[in-house]
């Protein structure tokens, strides 16, 4: 089966077919190129997606990462990042192993095809030239034969005519002989050219063209085989990353299996446990007696509210209590006294650990500088020992300051750990904060120990307190002296006041100032008796009354 013998007369069709074959290869290369672009874009999008949901440092999400479900999700994001890397590998391998190689092959095929068809056209031109020579020799032989025949007829006519002279007859005879000789010469030339043409034609169709077509056939078969190998490589490139992708998916499955709902529930307890005991039973109060009530040991009301029987108008929203509870908004106490005992203990312990790490870093740096100083003292040309000495003094001062801080936080920690409530006393609730700060207890309701945003307030109870209803708690709270006005302010910009404890203002509005900025960037203002809260200090212009109680005196 050979193109040279089977397709000896299909030169033009073979030219079109081989051109089509190269175009098919170029189409496949374009397909692979677009596939690599898809893979690289997909990998990029996967990486961006993983990065978007990664836990941000120094954020609330970092604290949430302690839960097993969150850890599993973060591990899944990491696995997806590796998963994206495998698609980048697919793109790189297809580019290097398919596109680059095939592009080079296409150029080689084009050049080879051009050379073969150029050789074929030369062979065709040669045989066409031989054919033209044969036709010219044939026409010349035919013309000479006709001329010889006419000359012979003319001679015979002259020879038969008695009126023609002998000289004219001889001339006609000589002319006829010349023509016959020319016809014989043309015949010999025609015969020679015909033999040459037949030989050339035989070589053309049985040697030259088959050889050229065989080369074209070999080239085409090589192109087809090369495309088959490339398709196999295409599949193998995908197949090689499947085990790694499988490992990524196995990692996601393993992360899912590592989720422990019980452990997460315990983590919630550790994160939000206050350390207080729930309140004990409330005794029955008999209002049928006309005598004055006896103070109950388990009452929730302190001595300050004793004898109060004139509750204010009920129905005031207890929600307005929260802005007053968030009195220290933006300025967390250094000793974390705004937190329940258990949470305060954890924060203090965390702070002690951080300070100890800082001390260890300073000590390590001091040791390194001490060695450097010794080297400088032994080899002054290497450096100035005095500069190291000054740095050592600074580090020593830093270590001393850090140790003072550690001692301070350890004292607070010991205080909290010594005041955590005991489980066997259900009638008392203690607070490490108010036992150290408030000698005179104030009334408290268990439901109001924690504000909606998680900030904590707790007042110490006494053993002898009068029991009241939750409504009386609001009344007693409302009986507190409102903060006096210490000046006025004008709103420079509008403020929405969407957060708990803030108040909305409009541009140009004038309001009363009841508490200055404590350094946290917030000023407490009042619009009327029922509306007060915090606004950013930078949003208002404050005019303080120098004679007002609680206002600073400026000199």
Coordinates of C-alpha atoms in Angstrom, one line a residue:
X1 CA 0.0 0.0 0.0
X2 CA 1.8 3.0 -1.3
X3 CA 0.7 6.5 -2.3
X4 CA 3.2 6.4 -5.2
X5 CA 1.6 3.4 -6.9
X6 CA -2.0 3.9 -5.8
X7 CA -2.3 7.6 -6.0
X8 CA 0.3 8.3 -8.9
X9 CA -2.1 10.7 -10.6
X10 CA -3.5 12.5 -7.4
X11 CA -0.8 15.1 -6.9
X12 CA -3.2 18.0 -6.3
X13 CA -5.4 16.0 -3.8
X14 CA -2.4 14.9 -1.9
X15 CA -1.2 18.5 -1.6
X16 CA -4.6 19.5 -0.2
X17 CA -4.7 16.5 2.2
X18 CA -1.3 17.1 3.7
X19 CA -2.1 20.7 4.2
X20 CA -5.3 19.7 6.0
X21 CA -3.4 17.3 8.2
X22 CA -1.0 20.1 9.4
X23 CA -4.0 22.3 10.1
X24 CA -5.5 19.6 12.3
X25 CA -2.3 19.4 14.3
X26 CA -2.4 23.2 14.7
X27 CA -6.0 23.1 15.8
X28 CA -5.1 20.5 18.5
X29 CA -2.2 22.7 19.7
X30 CA -4.7 25.6 20.0
X31 CA -7.0 23.4 22.0
X32 CA -4.2 22.4 24.4
X33 CA -3.3 26.1 24.8
X34 CA -6.8 27.1 25.7
X35 CA -6.9 24.2 28.2
X36 CA -3.7 25.4 29.9
X37 CA -5.2 28.9 30.2
X38 CA -8.4 27.4 31.8
X39 CA -6.3 25.4 34.2
X40 CA -4.1 28.3 35.3
X41 CA -7.2 30.6 35.7
X42 CA -9.0 27.9 37.7
X43 CA -6.0 27.4 39.9
X44 CA -5.8 31.2 40.4
X45 CA -9.4 31.4 41.3
X46 CA -9.1 28.5 43.8
X47 CA -6.1 30.1 45.5
X48 CA -8.0 33.4 45.7
X49 CA -11.0 31.6 47.2
X50 CA -8.9 29.8 49.8
X51 CA -7.1 33.1 50.7
X52 CA -10.4 34.9 51.0
X53 CA -11.7 32.5 53.7
X54 CA -8.4 32.0 55.5
X55 CA -8.3 33.1 59.1
X56 CA -7.0 36.7 59.5
X57 CA -4.4 37.3 62.1
X58 CA -5.2 39.4 65.1
X59 CA -8.9 39.1 64.5
X60 CA -11.9 37.5 66.1
X61 CA -11.7 34.6 63.6
X62 CA -8.3 33.7 65.0
X63 CA -9.9 33.2 68.4
X64 CA -12.7 31.1 66.8
X65 CA -10.1 28.8 65.2
X66 CA -9.8 26.9 68.5
X67 CA -12.9 25.0 67.6
X68 CA -12.4 21.7 65.8
X69 CA -15.0 22.5 63.1
X70 CA -13.1 25.8 62.4
X71 CA -9.8 23.9 62.3
X72 CA -11.3 21.4 59.9
X73 CA -12.5 24.2 57.7
X74 CA -9.0 25.9 57.7
X75 CA -7.4 22.5 56.8
X76 CA -9.9 22.2 54.0
X77 CA -8.8 25.6 52.7
X78 CA -5.1 24.5 52.9
X79 CA -5.9 21.3 51.0
X80 CA -7.8 23.3 48.3
X81 CA -4.7 25.5 48.0
X82 CA -2.7 22.3 47.3
X83 CA -5.5 21.2 45.0
X84 CA -5.1 24.4 43.0
X85 CA -1.3 23.7 42.7
X86 CA -2.0 20.5 40.9
X87 CA -4.0 22.3 38.2
X88 CA -1.0 24.6 37.8
X89 CA 1.1 21.5 37.3
X90 CA -1.3 20.3 34.6
X91 CA -1.0 23.7 32.8
X92 CA 2.8 23.7 33.0
X93 CA 3.2 20.1 31.9
X94 CA 0.8 20.6 28.9
X95 CA 2.7 23.6 27.9
X96 CA 6.2 22.0 28.1
X97 CA 5.4 18.5 27.0
X98 CA 2.7 19.1 24.3
X99 CA 2.6 22.6 23.0
X100 CA 6.3 23.3 22.7
X101 CA 7.1 20.0 21.1
X102 CA 4.1 20.0 18.7
X103 CA 4.7 23.5 17.6
X104 CA 8.3 22.6 16.7
X105 CA 7.0 19.5 14.9
X106 CA 4.5 21.5 12.9
X107 CA 7.2 23.8 11.6
X108 CA 9.3 20.8 10.6
X109 CA 6.3 19.2 8.8
X110 CA 5.6 22.4 7.0
X111 CA 9.2 22.7 5.8
X112 CA 9.4 19.0 4.8
X113 CA 6.0 19.1 3.0
X114 CA 7.2 22.2 1.1
X115 CA 10.4 20.5 0.0
X116 CA 8.6 17.4 -1.2
X117 CA 6.0 19.2 -3.3
X118 CA 8.7 21.5 -4.7
X119 CA 10.6 18.4 -5.9
X120 CA 7.3 16.9 -7.3
X121 CA 6.6 20.1 -9.3
X122 CA 10.1 20.0 -10.7
X123 CA 9.5 16.4 -11.9
X124 CA 6.2 17.4 -13.4
X125 CA 7.8 20.4 -15.2
X126 CA 10.5 18.1 -16.6
X127 CA 8.1 15.5 -18.0
X128 CA 6.0 18.3 -19.4
X129 CA 9.1 19.7 -21.1
X130 CA 9.9 16.3 -22.6
X131 CA 6.3 16.0 -23.8
X132 CA 6.6 19.4 -25.5
X133 CA 9.8 18.3 -27.2
X134 CA 8.1 15.1 -28.4
X135 CA 5.2 17.0 -29.7
X136 CA 7.5 19.5 -31.6
X137 CA 9.5 16.6 -33.1
X138 CA 6.3 14.8 -34.1
X139 CA 4.9 17.9 -35.8
X140 CA 8.1 18.6 -37.6
X141 CA 8.3 14.9 -38.9
X142 CA 4.7 15.2 -40.0
X143 CA 5.3 18.5 -41.8
X144 CA 8.5 17.1 -43.5
X145 CA 6.6 14.1 -44.7
X146 CA 3.9 16.2 -46.2
X147 CA 6.5 18.4 -47.9
X148 CA 8.2 15.4 -49.3
X149 CA 4.9 14.0 -50.6
X150 CA 4.1 17.2 -52.4
X151 CA 7.6 17.4 -53.9
X152 CA 7.3 13.9 -55.2
X153 CA 3.9 14.6 -56.8
X154 CA 5.3 17.7 -58.4
X155 CA 8.2 15.8 -59.8
X156 CA 6.0 13.1 -61.2
X157 CA 3.8 15.7 -62.8
X158 CA 6.7 17.5 -64.4
X159 CA 8.2 14.2 -65.6
X160 CA 4.9 13.3 -67.3
X161 CA 4.5 16.6 -69.0
X162 CA 6.2 16.5 -72.5
X163 CA 6.2 20.3 -72.8
X164 CA 8.5 20.7 -69.7
X165 CA 12.2 20.9 -70.4
X166 CA 14.6 18.3 -69.1
X167 CA 16.3 20.8 -66.8
X168 CA 13.0 21.6 -65.0
X169 CA 12.3 17.9 -64.6
X170 CA 15.8 17.4 -63.1
X171 CA 15.3 20.3 -60.7
X172 CA 11.9 18.9 -59.5
X173 CA 13.5 15.5 -59.0
X174 CA 16.3 17.0 -56.9
X175 CA 13.8 19.0 -54.8
X176 CA 11.8 15.8 -54.2
X177 CA 15.0 14.0 -53.0
X178 CA 15.8 16.8 -50.6
X179 CA 12.3 16.7 -49.1
X180 CA 12.5 12.9 -48.7
X181 CA 15.8 13.3 -47.0
X182 CA 14.4 15.9 -44.6
X183 CA 11.5 13.6 -43.8
X184 CA 13.9 10.8 -43.1
X185 CA 15.9 13.0 -40.8
X186 CA 12.7 14.2 -39.0
X187 CA 11.6 10.6 -38.6
X188 CA 14.9 9.7 -37.0
X189 CA 14.8 12.7 -34.7
X190 CA 11.1 12.0 -33.8
X191 CA 12.0 8.4 -33.0
X192 CA 14.9 9.4 -30.8
X193 CA 12.8 12.0 -28.9
X194 CA 10.0 9.5 -28.5
X195 CA 12.3 6.9 -27.0
X196 CA 13.7 9.5 -24.6
X197 CA 10.2 10.6 -23.6
X198 CA 9.0 7.1 -22.9
X199 CA 12.1 6.5 -20.8
X200 CA 11.6 9.8 -18.9
X201 CA 7.9 9.1 -18.5
X202 CA 8.6 5.7 -17.1
X203 CA 11.0 7.0 -14.6
X204 CA 8.7 9.8 -13.7
X205 CA 5.7 7.6 -12.9
X206 CA 7.6 4.6 -11.6
X207 CA 10.6 6.1 -9.8
X208 CA 10.5 9.9 -9.2
X209 CA 6.8 10.4 -8.3
X210 CA 6.5 7.2 -6.1
X211 CA 9.6 8.3 -4.2
X212 CA 8.2 11.8 -3.6
X213 CA 4.8 10.5 -2.6
X214 CA 6.4 7.9 -0.3
X215 CA 8.1 10.7 1.5
X216 CA 4.8 12.5 1.8
X217 CA 3.2 9.4 3.1
X218 CA 5.9 8.8 5.7
X219 CA 5.6 12.5 6.8
X220 CA 1.8 12.2 7.1
X221 CA 2.0 8.9 9.0
X222 CA 4.6 10.5 11.3
X223 CA 2.2 13.4 11.9
X224 CA -0.6 11.1 12.8
X225 CA 1.5 9.0 15.1
X226 CA 2.9 12.2 16.8
X227 CA -0.7 13.4 17.4
X228 CA -1.6 10.0 18.9
X229 CA 1.4 10.2 21.3
X230 CA 0.4 13.7 22.2
X231 CA -3.1 12.7 23.1
X232 CA -1.7 9.9 25.3
X233 CA 0.6 12.5 27.0
X234 CA -2.5 14.7 27.4
X235 CA -4.2 12.0 29.4
X236 CA -1.1 11.0 31.3
X237 CA -0.6 14.6 32.5
X238 CA -4.0 14.5 34.1
X239 CA -3.6 11.0 35.4
X240 CA -0.3 11.8 37.2
X241 CA -1.9 14.5 39.4
X242 CA -4.9 12.3 40.3
X243 CA -3.1 10.6 43.2
X244 CA -2.1 14.0 44.7
X245 CA -5.6 15.3 44.2
X246 CA -6.8 12.2 45.9
X247 CA -4.5 12.9 48.9
X248 CA -5.9 16.4 49.0
X249 CA -9.4 15.0 49.1
X250 CA -8.3 12.5 51.7
X251 CA -7.0 15.4 53.8
X252 CA -10.3 17.1 53.6
X253 CA -12.1 13.8 54.7
X254 CA -9.6 13.4 57.6
X255 CA -10.3 17.0 58.6
X256 CA -14.0 16.3 58.6
X257 CA -13.5 13.2 60.7
X258 CA -11.4 15.2 63.2
X259 CA -14.4 17.4 64.1
X260 CA -15.4 16.7 67.7
X261 CA -18.7 18.2 68.7
X262 CA -18.3 17.3 72.4
X263 CA -14.9 19.0 72.4
X264 CA -16.3 22.1 70.8
X265 CA -19.1 22.2 73.4
X266 CA -16.5 22.0 76.1
X267 CA -14.5 24.8 74.4
X268 CA -17.7 27.0 74.5
X269 CA -17.9 26.4 78.3
X270 CA -14.2 27.4 78.7
X271 CA -14.7 30.5 76.6
X272 CA -17.8 31.9 78.3
X273 CA -17.9 30.3 81.8
X274 CA -18.3 33.1 84.4
X275 CA -17.4 31.1 87.5
X276 CA -20.4 32.2 89.4
X277 CA -23.0 29.9 91.1
X278 CA -26.6 30.2 90.0
X279 CA -28.8 32.1 92.5
X280 CA -30.5 30.1 95.3
X281 CA -34.3 29.8 95.9
X282 CA -36.2 33.0 96.7
X283 CA -38.3 32.8 99.9
X284 CA -42.0 33.5 99.9
X285 CA -43.0 37.0 101.0
X286 CA -46.2 37.3 102.9
X287 CA -47.7 40.7 102.2
X288 CA -50.8 39.9 104.3
X289 CA -49.0 40.9 107.4
X290 CA -49.5 44.4 108.5
X291 CA -46.2 44.5 110.3
X292 CA -43.1 45.7 108.6
X293 CA -41.3 43.1 106.5
X294 CA -38.4 41.3 108.1
X295 CA -35.2 41.4 106.2
X296 CA -34.5 38.0 104.5
X297 CA -31.1 36.5 104.4
X298 CA -31.5 35.4 100.8
X299 CA -32.9 38.7 99.5
X300 CA -31.3 40.2 96.4
X301 CA -31.9 43.8 97.5
X302 CA -29.2 45.6 99.4
X303 CA -29.6 47.9 102.4
X304 CA -29.8 50.9 100.3
X305 CA -33.1 49.9 98.9
X306 CA -34.5 48.7 102.2
X307 CA -38.0 50.1 102.9
X308 CA -38.6 51.3 99.3
X309 CA -42.3 50.7 98.5
X310 CA -42.9 53.3 95.9
X311 CA -41.9 51.8 92.6
X312 CA -41.7 54.1 89.7
X313 CA -43.8 53.8 86.6
X314 CA -43.2 50.2 85.3
X315 CA -42.7 49.5 81.6
X316 CA -39.4 51.4 81.1
X317 CA -37.3 49.4 78.8
X318 CA -34.6 47.6 80.6
X319 CA -32.6 47.8 77.4
X320 CA -31.7 51.4 78.3
X321 CA -29.6 49.9 81.1
X322 CA -27.0 48.6 78.7
X323 CA -25.5 52.0 77.7
X324 CA -24.9 52.7 81.4
X325 CA -23.3 49.4 81.9
X326 CA -21.0 50.1 78.9
X327 CA -19.6 53.0 80.8
X328 CA -16.0 52.1 80.0
X329 CA -16.6 51.6 76.2
X330 CA -13.4 51.4 74.3
X331 CA -11.2 51.4 77.4
X332 CA -10.8 47.9 78.9
X333 CA -9.5 48.0 82.4
X334 CA -5.9 46.8 82.7
X335 CA -6.8 44.2 85.3
X336 CA -9.8 42.9 83.2
X337 CA -12.1 43.7 86.1
X338 CA -15.0 44.1 83.6
X339 CA -15.0 40.3 83.1
X340 CA -16.5 37.5 85.2
X341 CA -14.0 35.8 87.5
X342 CA -13.4 32.7 85.3
X343 CA -12.9 34.8 82.1
X344 CA -10.8 37.3 84.0
X345 CA -8.6 34.5 85.3
X346 CA -8.0 33.2 81.7
X347 CA -7.2 36.7 80.4
X348 CA -4.8 37.4 83.3
X349 CA -3.1 34.0 82.8
X350 CA -2.8 34.7 79.1
X351 CA -1.2 38.1 79.9
X352 CA 1.2 36.6 82.3
X353 CA 2.3 34.0 79.7
X354 CA 2.8 36.7 77.1
X355 CA 4.9 38.8 79.5
X356 CA 7.0 35.7 80.4
X357 CA 7.7 35.1 76.7
X358 CA 8.7 38.7 76.2
X359 CA 11.1 38.4 79.2
X360 CA 12.6 35.3 77.7
X361 CA 13.2 37.1 74.4
X362 CA 14.9 39.9 76.2
X363 CA 17.0 37.5 78.1
X364 CA 18.0 35.6 75.0
X365 CA 18.9 39.0 73.4
X366 CA 20.9 40.0 76.4
X367 CA 22.9 36.7 76.4
X368 CA 23.7 37.2 72.7
X369 CA 24.8 40.8 73.2
X370 CA 26.9 39.7 76.2
X371 CA 28.8 37.2 74.1
X372 CA 29.2 39.9 71.4
X373 CA 30.6 42.3 74.0
X374 CA 33.1 39.7 75.1
X375 CA 34.2 39.3 71.5
X376 CA 34.5 43.0 71.0
X377 CA 36.6 43.4 74.2
X378 CA 39.0 40.7 73.1
X379 CA 39.1 41.9 69.5
X380 CA 38.4 45.7 69.5
X381 CA 38.9 45.9 65.7
X382 CA 35.6 43.9 65.3
X383 CA 33.4 46.5 67.0
X384 CA 32.8 48.9 69.8
X385 CA 32.1 47.3 73.2
X386 CA 30.7 50.5 74.6
X387 CA 27.8 50.6 72.1
X388 CA 26.8 47.0 73.2
X389 CA 27.1 48.0 76.9
X390 CA 24.5 50.8 76.3
X391 CA 22.2 48.3 74.6
X392 CA 22.6 45.8 77.5
X393 CA 21.6 48.5 80.0
X394 CA 18.4 49.2 77.9
X395 CA 17.6 45.5 77.8
X396 CA 18.2 45.2 81.6
X397 CA 15.7 48.0 82.2
X398 CA 13.2 46.4 79.8
X399 CA 13.5 43.1 81.7
X400 CA 13.0 44.8 85.0
X401 CA 9.9 46.6 83.7
X402 CA 8.5 43.4 82.3
X403 CA 9.1 41.6 85.6
X404 CA 7.2 44.4 87.5
X405 CA 4.3 43.9 85.0
X406 CA 4.4 40.1 85.6
X407 CA 4.3 40.6 89.3
X408 CA 1.3 43.0 89.0
X409 CA -0.7 40.6 86.8
X410 CA 0.3 37.6 89.0
X411 CA -1.1 39.4 92.0
X412 CA -4.4 40.0 90.2
X413 CA -4.4 36.4 89.1
X414 CA -3.8 35.1 92.6
X415 CA -6.6 37.4 93.9
X416 CA -9.0 36.0 91.3
X417 CA -8.0 32.4 91.9
X418 CA -8.5 32.9 95.6
X419 CA -12.0 34.3 95.2
X420 CA -13.7 31.9 92.7
X421 CA -17.0 30.8 94.1
X422 CA -17.4 27.5 96.1
X423 CA -20.1 25.1 94.7
X424 CA -21.5 24.1 98.1
X425 CA -22.8 27.7 98.9
X426 CA -25.9 28.2 96.7
X427 CA -27.1 31.2 98.6
X428 CA -24.2 33.4 97.9
X429 CA -22.7 34.8 94.7
X430 CA -19.3 36.5 94.7
X431 CA -17.5 38.7 92.3
X432 CA -13.7 39.1 92.5
X433 CA -14.2 42.6 91.0
X434 CA -16.6 44.0 93.5
X435 CA -15.2 42.4 96.6
X436 CA -12.1 44.4 96.0
X437 CA -13.7 47.6 94.8
X438 CA -17.0 48.0 96.5
X439 CA -17.5 47.7 100.2
X440 CA -21.1 48.8 100.0
X441 CA -23.1 46.3 97.8
X442 CA -25.8 47.4 95.4
X443 CA -28.8 45.5 94.2
X444 CA -28.3 43.1 91.4
X445 CA -30.4 40.8 89.2
X446 CA -28.9 37.6 87.8
X447 CA -30.3 38.2 84.4
X448 CA -28.5 41.6 84.1
X449 CA -25.0 40.4 84.8
X450 CA -24.0 40.4 81.2
X451 CA -24.9 42.9 78.5
X452 CA -25.9 41.9 75.0
X453 CA -22.4 42.4 73.6
X454 CA -20.8 40.2 76.3
X455 CA -19.6 42.9 78.6
X456 CA -20.0 41.9 82.3
X457 CA -21.3 43.7 85.3
X458 CA -21.7 42.1 88.7
X459 CA -22.4 43.5 92.1
X460 CA -21.7 41.7 95.3
X461 CA -24.6 40.4 97.4
X462 CA -25.0 40.6 101.1
X463 CA -26.2 37.9 103.4
X464 CA -29.1 40.2 104.6
X465 CA -30.9 41.6 101.7
X466 CA -34.6 42.3 101.0
X467 CA -36.1 40.4 98.1
X468 CA -37.6 42.4 95.2
X469 CA -39.1 41.6 91.8
X470 CA -37.3 42.3 88.6
X471 CA -39.4 45.5 88.2
X472 CA -38.0 46.8 91.5
X473 CA -34.5 46.3 90.1
X474 CA -35.3 48.8 87.3
X475 CA -36.8 51.2 89.8
X476 CA -33.9 51.0 92.1
X477 CA -31.6 51.6 89.1
X478 CA -33.6 54.6 88.0
X479 CA -33.3 56.1 91.5
X480 CA -29.6 56.6 91.0
X481 CA -28.5 60.2 90.7
X482 CA -28.2 61.1 87.0
X483 CA -24.8 62.5 85.9
X484 CA -24.7 66.3 86.1
X485 CA -24.2 68.3 82.9
X486 CA -20.6 69.6 82.7
X487 CA -21.0 71.5 79.4
X488 CA -22.5 71.5 75.9
X489 CA -21.4 70.3 72.5
X490 CA -22.2 70.8 68.9
X491 CA -22.2 68.0 66.4
X492 CA -19.8 68.7 63.5
X493 CA -20.9 65.6 61.5
X494 CA -23.9 63.2 61.6
X495 CA -23.4 60.0 63.5
X496 CA -25.8 56.9 63.2
X497 CA -25.2 55.5 66.7
X498 CA -26.0 51.9 65.6
X499 CA -23.9 50.1 68.2
X500 CA -25.1 49.4 71.7
X501 CA -24.4 52.3 74.1
X502 CA -24.1 55.0 71.4
X503 CA -26.5 57.7 70.5
X504 CA -27.3 59.1 67.0
X505 CA -26.8 62.9 66.3
X506 CA -27.4 65.1 63.4
X507 CA -25.0 67.7 62.0
X508 CA -25.3 71.1 63.9
X509 CA -27.3 69.6 66.8
X510 CA -26.5 71.0 70.3
X511 CA -26.5 68.5 73.2
X512 CA -25.4 68.4 76.9
X513 CA -22.1 66.8 77.8
X514 CA -22.2 64.6 81.0
X515 CA -18.9 62.8 80.8
X516 CA -15.6 63.9 79.1
X517 CA -13.5 61.7 76.8
X518 CA -11.4 59.4 79.1
X519 CA -8.8 58.9 76.4
X520 CA -10.7 56.2 74.5
X521 CA -12.1 58.6 71.8
X522 CA -15.7 58.7 73.1
X523 CA -17.7 61.4 74.9
X524 CA -20.9 60.8 76.8
X525 CA -23.7 63.2 76.0
X526 CA -27.4 63.6 76.8
X527 CA -30.3 64.8 74.6
X528 CA -33.0 64.6 77.3
X529 CA -33.7 62.7 80.5
X530 CA -34.2 59.4 78.7
X531 CA -31.7 59.7 75.8
X532 CA -28.0 59.6 76.5
X533 CA -25.0 57.6 75.2
X534 CA -21.6 57.9 73.6
X535 CA -20.5 59.6 70.4
X536 CA -17.0 59.9 68.9
X537 CA -15.1 62.9 70.3
X538 CA -13.9 63.8 66.8
X539 CA -17.5 64.2 65.7
X540 CA -18.3 67.0 68.1
X541 CA -17.0 70.4 69.4
X542 CA -17.1 70.5 73.2
X543 CA -17.7 73.6 75.3
X544 CA -17.1 72.7 79.0
X545 CA -18.5 74.6 81.9
X546 CA -15.6 75.5 84.1
X547 CA -17.8 75.7 87.2
X548 CA -19.6 72.5 86.6
X549 CA -19.0 69.6 89.0
X550 CA -16.7 67.0 87.5
X551 CA -15.3 69.4 84.8
X552 CA -11.6 69.9 84.5
X553 CA -10.2 73.2 85.5
X554 CA -8.0 74.7 82.7
X555 CA -5.3 77.2 83.6

